[in-house]
Amino acid sequence: MVKLRSLSICFLAALVSSCAALNAELVISNTVIAPDGYPIDAIVVNGQTPGPVLSAQKGERFQVNVTDLLVDESMNISTTIHWHGIMQHGSVQMDGTAMVTQCPIASEDSFVYDFTPANQTGSYWYHSHFQLQYCEGVRGALVIYDPEDPYRSLYDFDNASTIITLVDWYHVNAYDVGFTDNPASTLINGAGRYPGGPPVPLSVVQVTPGVRYRMRLMSMACKTNWVFTIDKHVFTVIEADSEYTTPLVVDSIQILAGQRYSFILVANQPVDNYWIHAMPNYDTTFTGGLHSAILRYDGAPPIDPINRNSTSQAPLLEQNLHALVDPAAPGVAELGAADVSLNLESVWDDNLRFLINGYTYTSPSTPILQQVLSGNLDVSDLQPYGSVYTLPGNSTIELSIPGGQPEGPHPFHLHGHSFSVVRSAGTEVYNYANPVRRDTTGNGESGDNVTIRFRTDNPGPWIFHCHIDFHLEQGMAVIFAEDTSDIASGLNITSPWKQLCTTYNALAPSEQSVEQHRRRHIKRRIGH
């Protein structure tokens, strides 16, 4: 775990002000790894994937120096780091979204991400937000601990050992993943097995009988959604996407790309080994330890668990989650009564590009934030045309997102905000009184009309996109240019941020992005 500062110092100081933080260093480089026993070229963070855990206390300042040492152009050699779930109030330039809030970091260059998430706590993660790069390994967990956690009396441990990360892993370059191709394996905390592969050691979560744990479950998927279970154990969910929820007892959790949950696990079963399963949406086979890890009680032998077949009796349903703090959705509690209401209809075109309201998102040549800072404040002035929506400040926004598109459900993630899910997938009920608040939600199947609300209290250009990374690459995104007239006044734009574009724009085209791979990827996914 990478700690940004002595937690004992900042634990107290966070109650009144932010602490200065020591720099954390993230080095992005290429190497060959074999997390499931199959060697493949990949991208690692500080020599590993997932990358090191970043941890802080509430109110701490983040100063993270990202150094790009990438050399393999087939996976892109420029990069960015996005801090998934961090709202970046007053620091939109640190959001890390390529060509939205910054130019990418060039190979052999570095950039310091400097931001203070003063009022945020919970479970987050970081990943590259450039092309398909995080599918190649650029991702890791991030936790901000809360000294005033309202559930602190309900658990005994909450540390790096109680983080569970889920990753879908491929045995080919991400640009060679076809439309019908499934991942080779599921990695739980960085380890997994694939069909016909060697019985490599699986990840082990060690527990002590009678002890209570706050487990932080994080999906770092590129595509897959999973149903997560632990044999013979139930979970009390207390957090969704870094927002506290009222306690909900479940025995399985469907988790989509980009989502996070905290749940309390009580080690109240006989001393033994128990399977941790993450059943992907494309396979129900766990034979030989596929899609699995091990929950091991102290005193149990170091062996694989026995198979225990069971059926979920209490699955997590999003509509059953309720925000703990200020639970009401913003605005008038009536459908369509927001200050701005938008319907975002997604379709596929003949080339398997996604269009939202008739336009496919394509990365602009100049970051949208830079466009705004240059004086382009109206939607007609901002590129990419058709994919940018200007939103007024201090207003309630309601978005409806119909489901049913191929390769769904689609997990939509909003940068810069959490939102209230007033209608969840799988239900026709609208709940404005106490819906779950989160930053990533699935749009469901045909007939669903998932509806969310948020308040425009954070000026900046914020991307809203499907977190299946292949779908973002295929254009499933829009930009909300929020309160454009006030963006510049709240920012501290530094020379290193400006220099990113100067350096990046001077690169040869092949060093900026792998256009040839993008074209090959589209053809392969179509099946040509």
CSV table of C-alpha atoms in Angstrom, one decimal, residues 1-466:
chain,number,residue,atom,x,y,z
A,1,MET,CA,0.0,0.0,0.0
A,2,VAL,CA,1.3,3.5,-0.9
A,3,LYS,CA,0.4,5.9,1.9
A,4,LEU,CA,0.4,9.5,1.1
A,5,ARG,CA,1.3,10.5,4.6
A,6,SER,CA,1.4,9.2,8.1
A,7,LEU,CA,-2.2,8.3,8.8
A,8,SER,CA,-2.0,9.1,12.5
A,9,ILE,CA,-1.1,12.7,11.8
A,10,CYS,CA,-3.7,13.3,9.1
A,11,PHE,CA,-6.4,11.3,10.9
A,12,LEU,CA,-6.8,14.3,13.4
A,13,ALA,CA,-5.9,17.1,11.0
A,14,ALA,CA,-8.5,16.0,8.4
A,15,LEU,CA,-11.3,17.0,10.9
A,16,VAL,CA,-10.3,20.7,10.4
A,17,SER,CA,-8.2,21.1,7.3
A,18,SER,CA,-6.3,19.2,4.7
A,19,CYS,CA,-2.8,17.9,5.3
A,20,ALA,CA,0.2,18.3,3.1
A,21,ALA,CA,0.9,15.0,1.5
A,22,LEU,CA,4.1,13.3,0.6
A,23,ASN,CA,4.5,12.6,-3.1
A,24,ALA,CA,3.4,9.2,-4.3
A,25,GLU,CA,5.2,7.8,-7.4
A,26,LEU,CA,3.5,5.8,-10.1
A,27,VAL,CA,5.8,4.5,-12.9
A,28,ILE,CA,4.0,3.2,-16.0
A,29,SER,CA,6.0,0.8,-18.0
A,30,ASN,CA,5.9,-2.3,-20.2
A,31,THR,CA,6.8,-5.8,-19.2
A,32,VAL,CA,5.8,-9.4,-19.7
A,33,ILE,CA,3.5,-10.8,-16.9
A,34,ALA,CA,1.6,-14.0,-16.3
A,35,PRO,CA,-1.1,-13.3,-13.6
A,36,ASP,CA,-3.0,-16.5,-14.7
A,37,GLY,CA,0.1,-18.4,-15.8
A,38,TYR,CA,0.0,-17.2,-19.4
A,39,PRO,CA,2.9,-14.8,-20.3
A,40,ILE,CA,1.8,-11.8,-22.2
A,41,ASP,CA,3.1,-8.3,-22.9
A,42,ALA,CA,1.3,-5.8,-20.6
A,43,ILE,CA,1.5,-2.5,-18.9
A,44,VAL,CA,2.3,-2.3,-15.2
A,45,VAL,CA,2.2,0.3,-12.5
A,46,ASN,CA,5.3,0.2,-10.3
A,47,GLY,CA,6.0,-3.2,-11.7
A,48,GLN,CA,2.7,-4.8,-11.0
A,49,THR,CA,-1.0,-5.0,-12.0
A,50,PRO,CA,-3.2,-4.1,-10.4
A,51,GLY,CA,-1.0,-1.2,-9.3
A,52,PRO,CA,-0.2,-0.4,-5.7
A,53,VAL,CA,-3.0,0.7,-3.4
A,54,LEU,CA,-3.1,4.4,-2.7
A,55,SER,CA,-4.5,5.2,0.7
A,56,ALA,CA,-5.3,8.5,2.4
A,57,GLN,CA,-7.4,10.0,5.2
A,58,LYS,CA,-10.3,12.4,4.6
A,59,GLY,CA,-9.0,15.8,3.7
A,60,GLU,CA,-5.5,14.8,2.6
A,61,ARG,CA,-3.9,16.3,-0.4
A,62,PHE,CA,-2.9,14.0,-3.2
A,63,GLN,CA,0.4,14.8,-5.0
A,64,VAL,CA,1.0,11.8,-7.3
A,65,ASN,CA,3.9,12.0,-9.8
A,66,VAL,CA,3.1,9.8,-12.8
A,67,THR,CA,6.1,8.9,-14.9
A,68,ASP,CA,5.6,7.4,-18.4
A,69,LEU,CA,8.3,4.8,-19.4
A,70,LEU,CA,6.2,3.1,-22.1
A,71,VAL,CA,7.9,1.8,-25.2
A,72,ASP,CA,5.4,-0.6,-26.8
A,73,GLU,CA,3.4,1.4,-29.4
A,74,SER,CA,0.9,-1.5,-29.9
A,75,MET,CA,-0.5,-0.5,-26.4
A,76,ASN,CA,0.1,3.3,-26.9
A,77,ILE,CA,3.1,4.9,-25.3
A,78,SER,CA,1.4,8.0,-24.1
A,79,THR,CA,-0.9,7.8,-21.0
A,80,THR,CA,-3.1,9.5,-18.4
A,81,ILE,CA,-4.3,8.6,-15.0
A,82,HIS,CA,-8.0,9.1,-14.0
A,83,TRP,CA,-9.0,9.0,-10.4
A,84,HIS,CA,-12.3,7.2,-10.7
A,85,GLY,CA,-15.0,8.6,-8.4
A,86,ILE,CA,-12.9,11.6,-7.2
A,87,MET,CA,-15.1,14.6,-8.1
A,88,GLN,CA,-12.2,17.1,-8.5
A,89,HIS,CA,-14.1,20.1,-7.1
A,90,GLY,CA,-12.0,23.1,-8.3
A,91,SER,CA,-9.4,20.8,-9.9
A,92,VAL,CA,-11.0,19.6,-13.1
A,93,GLN,CA,-7.6,19.8,-14.8
A,94,MET,CA,-6.5,16.9,-12.7
A,95,ASP,CA,-9.3,14.5,-13.7
A,96,GLY,CA,-7.0,12.7,-16.1
A,97,THR,CA,-9.4,12.2,-19.0
A,98,ALA,CA,-7.4,12.3,-22.3
A,99,MET,CA,-8.4,15.2,-24.6
A,100,VAL,CA,-11.2,16.2,-22.2
A,101,THR,CA,-9.3,17.6,-19.3
A,102,GLN,CA,-5.7,17.2,-20.4
A,103,CYS,CA,-3.4,16.1,-23.2
A,104,PRO,CA,-1.7,12.7,-22.5
A,105,ILE,CA,1.6,12.3,-20.8
A,106,ALA,CA,4.2,11.5,-23.4
A,107,SER,CA,6.7,8.7,-23.1
A,108,GLU,CA,9.8,9.6,-21.0
A,109,ASP,CA,7.8,12.5,-19.5
A,110,SER,CA,6.0,12.9,-16.2
A,111,PHE,CA,3.2,14.9,-14.6
A,112,VAL,CA,2.2,15.5,-11.0
A,113,TYR,CA,-1.5,15.1,-10.3
A,114,ASP,CA,-2.2,17.5,-7.4
A,115,PHE,CA,-5.7,17.6,-5.9
A,116,THR,CA,-7.5,17.6,-2.5
A,117,PRO,CA,-10.8,15.6,-2.3
A,118,ALA,CA,-11.7,17.5,0.9
A,119,ASN,CA,-15.1,16.0,1.5
A,120,GLN,CA,-14.8,12.6,0.0
A,121,THR,CA,-14.2,9.2,1.6
A,122,GLY,CA,-14.7,5.7,0.5
A,123,SER,CA,-13.6,3.2,-2.2
A,124,TYR,CA,-12.2,4.5,-5.5
A,125,TRP,CA,-9.7,3.3,-8.1
A,126,TYR,CA,-7.3,4.8,-10.6
A,127,HIS,CA,-6.8,3.8,-14.3
A,128,SER,CA,-5.5,5.1,-17.6
A,129,HIS,CA,-8.2,7.1,-19.5
A,130,PHE,CA,-6.5,6.9,-22.8
A,131,GLN,CA,-7.6,4.6,-25.6
A,132,LEU,CA,-7.9,0.9,-24.4
A,133,GLN,CA,-4.9,1.2,-22.2
A,134,TYR,CA,-6.3,0.3,-18.8
A,135,CYS,CA,-7.3,-3.1,-20.3
A,136,GLU,CA,-3.6,-3.7,-20.7
A,137,GLY,CA,-3.0,-3.3,-16.9
A,138,VAL,CA,-3.0,0.4,-15.9
A,139,ARG,CA,-5.3,0.2,-12.9
A,140,GLY,CA,-5.2,0.1,-9.1
A,141,ALA,CA,-7.2,0.7,-5.9
A,142,LEU,CA,-7.6,3.9,-4.0
A,143,VAL,CA,-9.1,4.3,-0.6
A,144,ILE,CA,-9.9,7.4,1.4
A,145,TYR,CA,-10.6,6.5,5.0
A,146,ASP,CA,-13.2,8.3,7.1
A,147,PRO,CA,-12.3,9.1,10.7
A,148,GLU,CA,-16.1,9.6,11.3
A,149,ASP,CA,-17.2,6.5,9.6
A,150,PRO,CA,-20.8,6.0,10.9
A,151,TYR,CA,-20.3,2.2,10.6
A,152,ARG,CA,-17.0,2.0,12.4
A,153,SER,CA,-18.5,0.1,15.4
A,154,LEU,CA,-19.7,-2.7,13.1
A,155,TYR,CA,-16.3,-4.0,11.9
A,156,ASP,CA,-12.8,-4.7,13.4
A,157,PHE,CA,-10.6,-4.5,10.3
A,158,ASP,CA,-10.5,-2.2,7.2
A,159,ASN,CA,-7.1,-2.1,5.4
A,160,ALA,CA,-5.3,-3.2,2.3
A,161,SER,CA,-6.0,-6.9,3.1
A,162,THR,CA,-9.7,-6.3,2.9
A,163,ILE,CA,-9.7,-4.9,-0.6
A,164,ILE,CA,-11.0,-7.3,-3.3
A,165,THR,CA,-10.4,-6.3,-6.9
A,166,LEU,CA,-11.9,-7.9,-10.0
A,167,VAL,CA,-10.3,-7.8,-13.4
A,168,ASP,CA,-11.2,-9.4,-16.7
A,169,TRP,CA,-7.9,-10.5,-18.4
A,170,TYR,CA,-7.2,-11.2,-22.0
A,171,HIS,CA,-4.5,-13.2,-23.7
A,172,VAL,CA,-4.3,-10.8,-26.7
A,173,ASN,CA,-3.7,-7.1,-27.3
A,174,ALA,CA,-6.8,-5.2,-26.3
A,175,TYR,CA,-7.2,-3.9,-29.9
A,176,ASP,CA,-7.4,-7.6,-31.1
A,177,VAL,CA,-10.4,-8.4,-28.9
A,178,GLY,CA,-13.3,-9.3,-31.1
A,179,PHE,CA,-17.0,-8.7,-30.7
A,180,THR,CA,-17.7,-12.3,-29.5
A,181,ASP,CA,-14.4,-12.8,-27.6
A,182,ASN,CA,-14.6,-13.4,-23.9
A,183,PRO,CA,-11.8,-12.7,-21.5
A,184,ALA,CA,-9.3,-15.6,-20.9
A,185,SER,CA,-9.7,-15.3,-17.1
A,186,THR,CA,-11.0,-13.4,-14.1
A,187,LEU,CA,-8.3,-12.1,-11.8
A,188,ILE,CA,-9.2,-11.6,-8.2
A,189,ASN,CA,-6.6,-9.4,-6.4
A,190,GLY,CA,-4.3,-10.0,-9.4
A,191,ALA,CA,-4.4,-13.8,-9.7
A,192,GLY,CA,-6.6,-16.3,-11.6
A,193,ARG,CA,-6.7,-19.4,-13.7
A,194,TYR,CA,-7.8,-20.0,-17.3
A,195,PRO,CA,-9.3,-23.1,-18.9
A,196,GLY,CA,-6.6,-25.6,-19.6
A,197,GLY,CA,-4.0,-23.5,-17.9
A,198,PRO,CA,-1.7,-24.3,-15.0
A,199,PRO,CA,-3.1,-24.4,-11.4
A,200,VAL,CA,-1.3,-21.2,-10.4
A,201,PRO,CA,-1.9,-20.0,-6.8
A,202,LEU,CA,-5.1,-18.2,-6.3
A,203,SER,CA,-5.5,-15.1,-4.1
A,204,VAL,CA,-6.2,-15.8,-0.5
A,205,VAL,CA,-8.2,-13.5,1.8
A,206,GLN,CA,-7.3,-14.5,5.4
A,207,VAL,CA,-9.8,-14.1,8.2
A,208,THR,CA,-9.9,-14.9,11.9
A,209,PRO,CA,-12.9,-16.7,13.4
A,210,GLY,CA,-15.4,-14.2,15.0
A,211,VAL,CA,-13.8,-11.1,13.5
A,212,ARG,CA,-15.7,-8.6,11.4
A,213,TYR,CA,-14.2,-7.1,8.3
A,214,ARG,CA,-15.1,-4.2,6.0
A,215,MET,CA,-14.5,-5.6,2.6
A,216,ARG,CA,-14.1,-3.2,-0.3
A,217,LEU,CA,-15.1,-4.9,-3.6
A,218,MET,CA,-13.9,-3.1,-6.7
A,219,SER,CA,-14.7,-3.9,-10.3
A,220,MET,CA,-11.8,-2.8,-12.6
A,221,ALA,CA,-13.3,-4.5,-15.6
A,222,CYS,CA,-12.9,-3.6,-19.2
A,223,LYS,CA,-16.1,-5.3,-20.2
A,224,THR,CA,-17.3,-8.1,-17.8
A,225,ASN,CA,-19.9,-7.9,-15.1
A,226,TRP,CA,-19.8,-10.4,-12.3
A,227,VAL,CA,-22.0,-12.0,-9.7
A,228,PHE,CA,-19.9,-12.0,-6.5
A,229,THR,CA,-20.4,-14.6,-3.8
A,230,ILE,CA,-18.5,-16.2,-0.9
A,231,ASP,CA,-19.7,-19.7,0.0
A,232,LYS,CA,-21.7,-19.9,3.2
A,233,HIS,CA,-21.4,-16.2,4.0
A,234,VAL,CA,-23.7,-13.2,3.7
A,235,PHE,CA,-22.8,-9.5,3.3
A,236,THR,CA,-24.1,-6.3,4.9
A,237,VAL,CA,-23.6,-3.7,2.2
A,238,ILE,CA,-22.8,-0.2,3.6
A,239,GLU,CA,-21.3,1.7,0.6
A,240,ALA,CA,-22.0,2.0,-3.2
A,241,ASP,CA,-19.4,3.9,-5.2
A,242,SER,CA,-18.0,5.8,-2.2
A,243,GLU,CA,-21.4,6.8,-0.9
A,244,TYR,CA,-22.7,5.4,2.4
A,245,THR,CA,-25.9,3.4,2.1
A,246,THR,CA,-28.3,2.2,4.8
A,247,PRO,CA,-27.3,-1.4,5.7
A,248,LEU,CA,-28.6,-4.1,3.3
A,249,VAL,CA,-28.0,-7.8,3.9
A,250,VAL,CA,-27.5,-9.8,0.7
A,251,ASP,CA,-25.8,-13.0,-0.3
A,252,SER,CA,-24.7,-12.1,-3.8
A,253,ILE,CA,-23.6,-8.8,-5.6
A,254,GLN,CA,-23.8,-8.2,-9.3
A,255,ILE,CA,-21.1,-5.7,-10.0
A,256,LEU,CA,-20.6,-3.8,-13.2
A,257,ALA,CA,-17.4,-2.2,-14.7
A,258,GLY,CA,-16.3,0.7,-12.6
A,259,GLN,CA,-18.6,0.0,-9.6
A,260,ARG,CA,-17.5,-0.5,-6.0
A,261,TYR,CA,-19.2,-1.8,-2.9
A,262,SER,CA,-18.2,-2.0,0.8
A,263,PHE,CA,-19.8,-4.8,2.8
A,264,ILE,CA,-19.3,-6.1,6.3
A,265,LEU,CA,-18.3,-9.8,6.4
A,266,VAL,CA,-18.5,-11.6,9.7
A,267,ALA,CA,-16.2,-14.6,9.9
A,268,ASN,CA,-18.8,-16.8,11.6
A,269,GLN,CA,-18.4,-20.1,9.8
A,270,PRO,CA,-16.4,-23.2,10.9
A,271,VAL,CA,-12.7,-23.0,10.3
A,272,ASP,CA,-12.2,-24.0,6.7
A,273,ASN,CA,-11.5,-22.8,3.2
A,274,TYR,CA,-14.4,-21.2,1.3
A,275,TRP,CA,-14.7,-20.3,-2.4
A,276,ILE,CA,-14.8,-16.7,-3.3
A,277,HIS,CA,-16.6,-16.7,-6.7
A,278,ALA,CA,-16.9,-14.0,-9.3
A,279,MET,CA,-19.3,-15.5,-11.9
A,280,PRO,CA,-18.9,-13.6,-15.2
A,281,ASN,CA,-21.8,-12.8,-17.4
A,282,TYR,CA,-20.4,-15.2,-20.1
A,283,ASP,CA,-19.6,-18.3,-18.0
A,284,THR,CA,-21.0,-20.3,-15.1
A,285,THR,CA,-18.1,-22.7,-14.7
A,286,PHE,CA,-15.8,-22.6,-11.6
A,287,THR,CA,-14.2,-26.0,-12.2
A,288,GLY,CA,-10.5,-25.9,-11.3
A,289,GLY,CA,-10.6,-22.6,-9.6
A,290,LEU,CA,-11.8,-20.5,-12.6
A,291,HIS,CA,-13.1,-17.0,-11.6
A,292,SER,CA,-12.3,-17.7,-8.0
A,293,ALA,CA,-10.2,-16.9,-4.9
A,294,ILE,CA,-10.1,-18.4,-1.4
A,295,LEU,CA,-11.5,-17.2,1.9
A,296,ARG,CA,-9.3,-18.9,4.4
A,297,TYR,CA,-9.9,-19.0,8.1
A,298,ASP,CA,-6.9,-19.0,10.4
A,299,GLY,CA,-6.1,-22.7,11.2
A,300,ALA,CA,-7.4,-24.0,7.9
A,301,PRO,CA,-5.0,-26.0,5.7
A,302,PRO,CA,-3.5,-24.3,2.6
A,303,ILE,CA,-5.6,-26.2,0.1
A,304,ASP,CA,-8.4,-25.4,-2.4
A,305,PRO,CA,-11.9,-25.4,-0.8
A,306,ILE,CA,-14.5,-28.1,-1.4
A,307,ASN,CA,-17.3,-27.3,-3.8
A,308,ARG,CA,-20.5,-26.1,-2.1
A,309,ASN,CA,-23.4,-25.6,-4.4
A,310,SER,CA,-26.0,-23.0,-3.3
A,311,THR,CA,-28.5,-20.7,-4.9
A,312,SER,CA,-28.7,-17.0,-4.0
A,313,GLN,CA,-31.7,-16.2,-1.9
A,314,ALA,CA,-31.0,-12.5,-1.4
A,315,PRO,CA,-29.3,-10.9,-4.4
A,316,LEU,CA,-28.4,-7.3,-4.3
A,317,LEU,CA,-30.9,-5.2,-6.2
A,318,GLU,CA,-29.9,-1.6,-6.8
A,319,GLN,CA,-33.4,-0.2,-6.0
A,320,ASN,CA,-33.1,-1.7,-2.5
A,321,LEU,CA,-30.1,0.5,-1.7
A,322,HIS,CA,-30.7,3.8,-0.1
A,323,ALA,CA,-28.4,6.7,0.5
A,324,LEU,CA,-27.6,7.2,4.2
A,325,VAL,CA,-26.9,10.9,4.2
A,326,ASP,CA,-29.2,13.5,2.7
A,327,PRO,CA,-31.1,10.7,0.8
A,328,ALA,CA,-33.5,12.7,-1.3
A,329,ALA,CA,-32.7,13.2,-4.9
A,330,PRO,CA,-32.2,16.9,-5.8
A,331,GLY,CA,-35.0,19.0,-7.2
A,332,VAL,CA,-38.7,18.6,-7.3
A,333,ALA,CA,-39.7,15.0,-6.6
A,334,GLU,CA,-41.5,14.6,-9.9
A,335,LEU,CA,-40.5,13.0,-13.2
A,336,GLY,CA,-39.5,15.6,-15.7
A,337,ALA,CA,-39.5,18.4,-13.1
A,338,ALA,CA,-35.8,19.0,-13.1
A,339,ASP,CA,-34.3,22.3,-14.5
A,340,VAL,CA,-32.8,20.4,-17.4
A,341,SER,CA,-34.1,17.0,-18.6
A,342,LEU,CA,-32.2,15.0,-21.2
A,343,ASN,CA,-32.9,11.6,-22.8
A,344,LEU,CA,-29.7,9.9,-24.0
A,345,GLU,CA,-30.7,7.3,-26.6
A,346,SER,CA,-27.9,5.0,-27.7
A,347,VAL,CA,-27.8,2.9,-30.9
A,348,TRP,CA,-25.2,1.1,-33.0
A,349,ASP,CA,-24.4,2.1,-36.6
A,350,ASP,CA,-23.5,-0.3,-39.3
A,351,ASN,CA,-19.8,0.0,-38.4
A,352,LEU,CA,-20.4,-0.9,-34.7
A,353,ARG,CA,-19.9,2.7,-33.6
A,354,PHE,CA,-22.2,3.8,-30.8
A,355,LEU,CA,-24.2,6.9,-31.3
A,356,ILE,CA,-25.8,8.9,-28.5
A,357,ASN,CA,-28.7,11.0,-29.8
A,358,GLY,CA,-27.3,10.6,-33.3
A,359,TYR,CA,-23.6,11.4,-32.6
A,360,THR,CA,-20.7,9.1,-31.9
A,361,TYR,CA,-18.1,10.6,-29.5
A,362,THR,CA,-14.7,11.0,-31.1
A,363,SER,CA,-11.7,12.4,-29.2
A,364,PRO,CA,-11.1,16.1,-30.2
A,365,SER,CA,-7.6,17.3,-31.2
A,366,THR,CA,-7.7,19.9,-28.5
A,367,PRO,CA,-8.8,19.1,-24.9
A,368,ILE,CA,-12.3,20.4,-24.2
A,369,LEU,CA,-11.0,22.1,-21.1
A,370,GLN,CA,-8.4,23.9,-23.1
A,371,GLN,CA,-11.2,24.9,-25.6
A,372,VAL,CA,-13.2,26.4,-22.8
A,373,LEU,CA,-10.2,28.2,-21.3
A,374,SER,CA,-9.6,29.7,-24.8
A,375,GLY,CA,-13.0,31.4,-24.6
A,376,ASN,CA,-15.2,28.8,-26.3
A,377,LEU,CA,-18.2,28.7,-24.0
A,378,ASP,CA,-21.1,27.7,-26.2
A,379,VAL,CA,-22.0,24.3,-27.4
A,380,SER,CA,-21.7,25.4,-31.0
A,381,ASP,CA,-18.1,26.3,-30.4
A,382,LEU,CA,-17.0,23.1,-28.6
A,383,GLN,CA,-15.7,20.0,-30.3
A,384,PRO,CA,-16.6,17.2,-30.9
A,385,TYR,CA,-19.7,18.5,-32.4
A,386,GLY,CA,-22.9,16.9,-31.3
A,387,SER,CA,-21.4,15.2,-28.3
A,388,VAL,CA,-21.1,18.2,-26.0
A,389,TYR,CA,-24.0,19.5,-23.9
A,390,THR,CA,-23.7,22.8,-22.0
A,391,LEU,CA,-25.4,22.7,-18.6
A,392,PRO,CA,-26.2,25.7,-16.5
A,393,GLY,CA,-24.7,26.0,-13.0
A,394,ASN,CA,-26.6,25.5,-9.8
A,395,SER,CA,-29.3,23.5,-11.6
A,396,THR,CA,-30.9,20.1,-11.2
A,397,ILE,CA,-30.2,17.8,-14.1
A,398,GLU,CA,-32.2,14.7,-14.9
A,399,LEU,CA,-30.9,12.1,-17.4
A,400,SER,CA,-32.9,9.1,-18.7
A,401,ILE,CA,-30.8,6.3,-20.3
A,402,PRO,CA,-32.8,3.6,-22.1
A,403,GLY,CA,-31.4,0.1,-22.0
A,404,GLY,CA,-31.4,-2.8,-24.4
A,405,GLN,CA,-28.3,-2.1,-26.6
A,406,PRO,CA,-26.1,-5.0,-27.6
A,407,GLU,CA,-23.3,-6.0,-25.2
A,408,GLY,CA,-25.3,-4.6,-22.3
A,409,PRO,CA,-26.1,-3.8,-19.6
A,410,HIS,CA,-24.0,-0.7,-20.1
A,411,PRO,CA,-22.4,0.7,-16.9
A,412,PHE,CA,-22.6,4.5,-17.3
A,413,HIS,CA,-20.1,6.5,-15.3
A,414,LEU,CA,-20.3,10.3,-14.7
A,415,HIS,CA,-17.1,12.2,-13.9
A,416,GLY,CA,-17.2,15.2,-11.5
A,417,HIS,CA,-20.4,14.0,-9.7
A,418,SER,CA,-22.2,11.4,-7.9
A,419,PHE,CA,-25.9,11.1,-8.8
A,420,SER,CA,-29.2,9.8,-7.4
A,421,VAL,CA,-30.5,6.8,-9.3
A,422,VAL,CA,-34.3,7.6,-9.2
A,423,ARG,CA,-35.1,4.7,-11.4
A,424,SER,CA,-32.9,1.6,-11.5
A,425,ALA,CA,-32.6,-1.1,-14.1
A,426,GLY,CA,-35.2,-3.9,-13.6
A,427,THR,CA,-37.9,-1.7,-12.1
A,428,GLU,CA,-40.4,0.8,-13.3
A,429,VAL,CA,-40.6,2.6,-9.9
A,430,TYR,CA,-39.3,6.1,-9.5
A,431,ASN,CA,-37.9,6.9,-6.1
A,432,TYR,CA,-37.1,10.6,-5.4
A,433,ALA,CA,-37.3,10.2,-1.6
A,434,ASN,CA,-34.2,8.0,-0.8
A,435,PRO,CA,-32.6,6.5,-3.9
A,436,VAL,CA,-29.0,5.2,-3.9
A,437,ARG,CA,-26.4,7.8,-4.7
A,438,ARG,CA,-23.4,6.6,-6.7
A,439,ASP,CA,-21.3,7.4,-9.8
A,440,THR,CA,-21.8,4.3,-12.0
A,441,THR,CA,-25.0,2.6,-12.8
A,442,GLY,CA,-26.2,0.1,-15.4
A,443,ASN,CA,-28.8,1.0,-18.0
A,444,GLY,CA,-30.4,-2.4,-18.1
A,445,GLU,CA,-32.2,-4.3,-20.8
A,446,SER,CA,-34.8,-3.4,-23.4
A,447,GLY,CA,-37.8,-1.7,-21.7
A,448,ASP,CA,-35.6,-0.2,-18.9
A,449,ASN,CA,-35.4,3.6,-18.6
A,450,VAL,CA,-32.8,4.2,-16.0
A,451,THR,CA,-33.1,7.8,-14.7
A,452,ILE,CA,-30.6,9.7,-12.6
A,453,ARG,CA,-30.4,13.2,-11.1
A,454,PHE,CA,-27.5,15.4,-10.0
A,455,ARG,CA,-26.8,19.0,-9.2
A,456,THR,CA,-24.5,21.2,-11.3
A,457,ASP,CA,-22.3,22.4,-8.5
A,458,ASN,CA,-18.9,21.6,-10.1
A,459,PRO,CA,-17.9,23.7,-13.1
A,460,GLY,CA,-16.0,21.8,-15.8
A,461,PRO,CA,-16.2,19.6,-18.8
A,462,TRP,CA,-17.2,16.2,-17.5
A,463,ILE,CA,-17.4,13.0,-19.6
A,464,PHE,CA,-20.4,10.7,-19.2
A,465,HIS,CA,-19.6,7.3,-20.7
A,466,CYS,CA,-20.1,3.6,-20.8
